[in-house]
XYZ file of C-alpha atoms in Angstrom:
312
model
C 125.055 3.013 59.201
C 123.724 4.956 62.160
C 125.281 8.357 62.859
C 123.938 8.463 66.371
C 126.924 8.593 68.738
C 126.600 6.435 71.780
C 127.643 7.805 75.175
C 130.809 6.483 76.769
C 131.179 5.426 80.378
C 130.951 7.822 83.393
C 128.154 9.878 81.865
C 126.913 12.777 84.055
C 123.964 14.539 82.497
C 123.414 17.212 85.205
C 126.184 19.424 83.707
C 125.266 22.901 82.428
C 126.908 22.528 78.996
C 124.942 21.694 75.922
C 126.511 18.556 74.480
C 125.890 19.677 70.863
C 128.592 22.180 69.966
C 128.634 24.794 67.196
C 131.571 24.926 64.787
C 132.784 28.557 64.958
C 136.016 28.195 62.970
C 137.014 25.702 60.301
C 134.985 22.568 59.938
C 135.340 22.548 56.129
C 138.030 19.835 55.996
C 141.787 20.192 56.073
C 143.070 22.857 53.717
C 144.640 26.278 53.266
C 141.620 28.358 52.251
C 140.569 31.105 54.662
C 137.535 29.135 55.804
C 139.780 26.181 56.599
C 142.364 25.231 59.231
C 144.679 22.278 59.063
C 145.617 20.802 62.437
C 144.738 23.700 64.723
C 146.695 23.695 67.949
C 146.460 26.749 70.249
C 143.776 29.320 70.840
C 143.311 32.656 72.574
C 140.368 35.039 72.504
C 140.438 38.785 73.132
C 137.984 40.989 74.969
C 135.961 41.502 71.743
C 135.546 37.705 71.407
C 137.871 37.625 68.394
C 139.655 34.266 68.202
C 143.245 33.670 67.313
C 144.156 30.087 66.268
C 147.522 28.563 65.404
C 147.126 26.639 62.170
C 149.979 24.113 62.438
C 150.154 22.568 58.981
C 149.613 25.914 57.249
C 152.286 27.635 59.330
C 150.091 30.578 60.177
C 147.902 32.158 62.782
C 144.272 32.864 61.881
C 142.054 35.633 63.217
C 138.374 34.683 63.395
C 135.843 37.321 64.315
C 132.686 36.390 66.166
C 129.934 35.179 63.803
C 132.087 35.102 60.686
C 132.489 32.017 58.451
C 135.896 32.999 57.064
C 139.121 33.747 58.916
C 141.998 36.068 58.140
C 145.660 35.346 58.183
C 147.386 37.609 60.756
C 150.762 35.979 61.111
C 152.791 33.708 58.837
C 151.023 32.218 55.817
C 154.122 32.658 53.698
C 155.107 29.039 53.602
C 157.143 27.045 56.108
C 160.414 28.760 56.989
C 162.445 30.698 59.506
C 162.404 34.181 57.938
C 160.810 36.932 60.014
C 157.595 36.722 57.894
C 157.345 32.971 58.269
C 156.407 30.392 60.880
C 157.139 26.652 61.195
C 154.428 24.671 63.034
C 153.257 27.379 65.465
C 151.812 25.622 68.502
C 150.300 28.323 70.726
C 149.343 32.047 70.682
C 148.654 34.728 73.269
C 146.896 38.038 72.743
C 148.924 40.813 74.351
C 146.355 43.555 74.420
C 148.669 46.023 76.154
C 150.956 46.037 73.197
C 148.318 45.200 70.610
C 150.345 42.185 69.475
C 150.393 38.395 69.329
C 152.907 36.239 71.143
C 153.453 33.036 69.159
C 155.236 29.824 70.037
C 156.995 29.118 66.727
C 157.671 25.553 67.685
C 159.920 24.102 64.975
C 161.850 27.345 64.659
C 162.640 27.073 68.365
C 161.650 30.656 69.054
C 158.891 32.835 70.502
C 157.905 35.735 68.277
C 155.934 38.921 68.780
C 153.764 39.852 65.847
C 151.776 43.136 65.472
C 148.032 42.373 65.618
C 147.078 45.058 63.088
C 148.407 44.471 59.560
C 151.671 43.041 60.785
C 153.930 41.968 57.958
C 156.552 40.188 60.042
C 157.390 39.160 63.574
C 160.188 39.904 65.946
C 161.960 37.127 67.797
C 161.765 37.774 71.587
C 162.978 34.412 72.887
C 165.429 32.136 71.044
C 166.680 28.556 71.404
C 163.572 27.205 73.093
C 161.538 24.234 71.945
C 158.358 26.061 72.828
C 154.909 24.454 73.014
C 152.556 26.198 75.381
C 152.518 29.841 76.399
C 150.941 31.854 79.235
C 151.153 35.354 80.593
C 150.676 36.680 84.125
C 149.017 39.915 85.144
C 152.369 41.730 84.980
C 152.899 40.788 81.355
C 155.669 38.187 82.030
C 155.639 35.347 79.591
C 155.777 31.686 80.653
C 157.165 29.294 78.041
C 156.983 25.470 78.005
C 160.122 23.864 76.611
C 159.373 20.243 75.882
C 162.943 19.608 74.802
C 164.373 20.543 78.219
C 161.238 19.400 80.105
C 160.868 22.704 81.900
C 158.897 25.929 82.162
C 160.595 29.339 82.367
C 159.268 32.782 83.102
C 160.570 35.627 80.959
C 160.251 39.184 82.173
C 159.830 41.884 79.543
C 163.205 42.742 78.034
C 165.097 40.051 79.979
C 167.826 38.096 78.184
C 167.342 34.976 80.305
C 164.356 33.192 81.698
C 163.808 32.066 85.278
C 163.119 28.391 85.837
C 159.685 27.868 87.458
C 159.026 24.204 86.925
C 160.930 21.056 85.912
C 164.480 21.382 84.713
C 165.565 18.122 86.403
C 165.592 15.952 83.331
C 162.790 13.869 81.925
C 161.060 11.667 84.426
C 158.120 10.857 86.687
C 159.309 12.332 89.968
C 157.449 15.382 91.326
C 160.411 17.674 90.429
C 160.409 16.365 86.848
C 158.289 16.660 83.716
C 157.994 14.492 80.656
C 157.187 16.338 77.422
C 155.045 19.103 79.020
C 152.566 20.695 76.648
C 150.228 23.509 77.761
C 150.113 25.690 80.911
C 147.965 28.043 82.926
C 149.202 30.683 85.367
C 146.888 31.976 88.121
C 146.931 35.265 89.982
C 149.259 33.867 92.603
C 151.717 32.842 89.904
C 151.096 29.137 90.537
C 151.753 27.251 87.281
C 149.492 24.459 86.215
C 151.180 22.151 83.640
C 149.830 19.447 81.398
C 152.552 16.827 81.846
C 151.818 15.180 78.583
C 153.775 11.871 78.708
C 153.136 11.454 82.421
C 149.397 11.722 81.822
C 148.870 14.160 84.643
C 148.391 17.839 85.511
C 150.841 19.208 88.102
C 150.652 22.454 90.017
C 153.904 24.269 90.827
C 153.336 27.047 93.339
C 155.551 30.118 93.063
C 159.155 29.321 94.064
C 158.288 25.616 94.588
C 160.959 22.956 94.053
C 158.453 20.335 92.987
C 154.911 20.020 91.750
C 151.670 18.592 93.178
C 149.566 16.238 91.064
C 146.095 17.815 90.798
C 144.510 15.805 87.954
C 145.360 12.358 86.652
C 148.564 10.687 87.790
C 146.799 7.284 87.835
C 148.489 5.995 84.693
C 147.500 6.315 81.101
C 143.897 5.351 80.574
C 140.286 6.389 80.084
C 139.007 5.971 83.658
C 137.326 8.975 85.125
C 140.456 9.803 87.171
C 142.907 9.021 84.384
C 144.235 11.080 81.473
C 145.637 10.096 78.114
C 147.987 12.858 77.006
C 146.565 16.070 78.508
C 146.573 19.346 76.541
C 145.185 22.790 77.140
C 143.859 23.703 80.553
C 142.081 26.471 82.452
C 141.709 27.173 86.171
C 138.936 29.401 87.492
C 138.841 31.617 90.585
C 137.532 28.689 92.684
C 140.484 26.563 91.545
C 138.261 24.336 89.395
C 140.547 22.824 86.740
C 139.398 22.146 83.188
C 141.662 19.898 81.106
C 141.665 18.729 77.518
C 142.100 14.948 77.625
C 143.491 14.666 74.099
C 143.548 10.939 73.291
C 140.297 10.288 75.244
C 138.630 12.907 73.014
C 137.058 14.797 75.940
C 137.390 17.590 78.464
C 137.469 16.768 82.156
C 136.975 18.904 85.241
C 138.316 18.617 88.731
C 136.573 20.706 91.408
C 138.776 21.757 94.307
C 138.382 19.344 97.196
C 136.786 16.662 95.069
C 138.220 13.169 95.101
C 137.242 12.535 91.506
C 137.203 14.258 88.102
C 134.147 14.409 85.881
C 133.725 14.601 82.125
C 132.134 17.844 80.914
C 132.130 17.354 77.123
C 133.078 14.428 74.933
C 130.897 11.615 76.294
C 130.308 10.070 72.891
C 133.697 8.676 71.838
C 135.807 9.917 68.959
C 134.050 11.310 65.930
C 133.024 14.310 63.840
C 129.460 14.888 65.002
C 128.469 17.999 66.925
C 128.630 16.079 70.183
C 132.007 14.479 69.459
C 135.678 15.424 69.387
C 138.744 13.987 67.752
C 142.065 14.509 69.499
C 141.200 17.943 70.914
C 144.293 19.886 71.890
C 143.585 23.248 73.501
C 140.673 25.207 75.069
C 139.539 28.581 76.107
C 136.923 29.217 78.779
C 135.129 32.612 78.791
C 133.566 34.452 81.665
C 130.246 32.697 81.153
C 132.061 29.329 81.250
C 131.398 28.585 77.568
C 134.028 26.149 76.305
C 135.924 26.795 73.090
C 137.684 23.590 72.062
C 140.400 23.224 69.440
C 139.335 20.013 67.772
C 142.562 19.104 66.032
C 141.460 15.862 64.392
C 138.448 17.538 62.813
C 140.289 20.767 61.884
C 137.723 22.986 63.604
C 136.984 24.921 66.774
C 133.881 23.909 68.667
C 131.929 26.065 71.089
C 130.060 24.210 73.821
C 127.660 26.744 75.323
C 126.027 26.869 78.682
C 122.585 25.469 78.111
C 120.085 28.264 77.410
C 122.790 30.919 76.823
C 122.182 31.100 73.086
């Protein structure tokens, strides 16, 4: 059988990314060894290019230093549970460099925890009773939390007992003031919140103090057309308001340039698979300053780096 992956429709080969990625974490099958991850979900990378990855099925967060083949458990890893040294399906992670800590969406424990980044033995619950999925932080250190149970996003100021509603909160639905199982988010410098509206197959932008969102990617129904999404995940918005979105069930990442009428595929032209130019149900992404793409490839239990051609 041939292992050559064939390109899917809407191929654009003038993009700057090499289509053959390098596995930089995991990629050794599902498992609990320190060179493995089992259903990775969220990712963040610090200023030293150290990765932090939520390892769903192992109920832990892994630290992976640049160039290393083995990761290190830095949160959880003590079995599934709700004690302060345990996690239960952590879905996302943020590096809080000001406080040298990790902010973790401890999804099935319905809490957000802060965990010391250096030799932390347990975490501290900072937000309770929230079915948290995605996390974001603004330049002031406020934390934004997606609650897919309440179909809303709230902003939590440091030390506050209650969060402020910034998106959704009007029940599950398809209207512009509603969300349907939101997943991941991005907050820009103007405190506009971009939300992957998972079951509505769209990305919506809620400007600060807005009462409803604006559809900025997708919204054309579930599908694999170039302007459609099929369960969007992680996203990133650059200073020019170019939006990068993980299109989970289409096994690709798409981009929408501000002012463009159409999206384009940037990686994942070759259908679902485990080759270096393929993805399988990717879930989250990180984009560095050089626009290299770090993709959490959930179905293949690995993190893939798609570099700008000629950068390595």
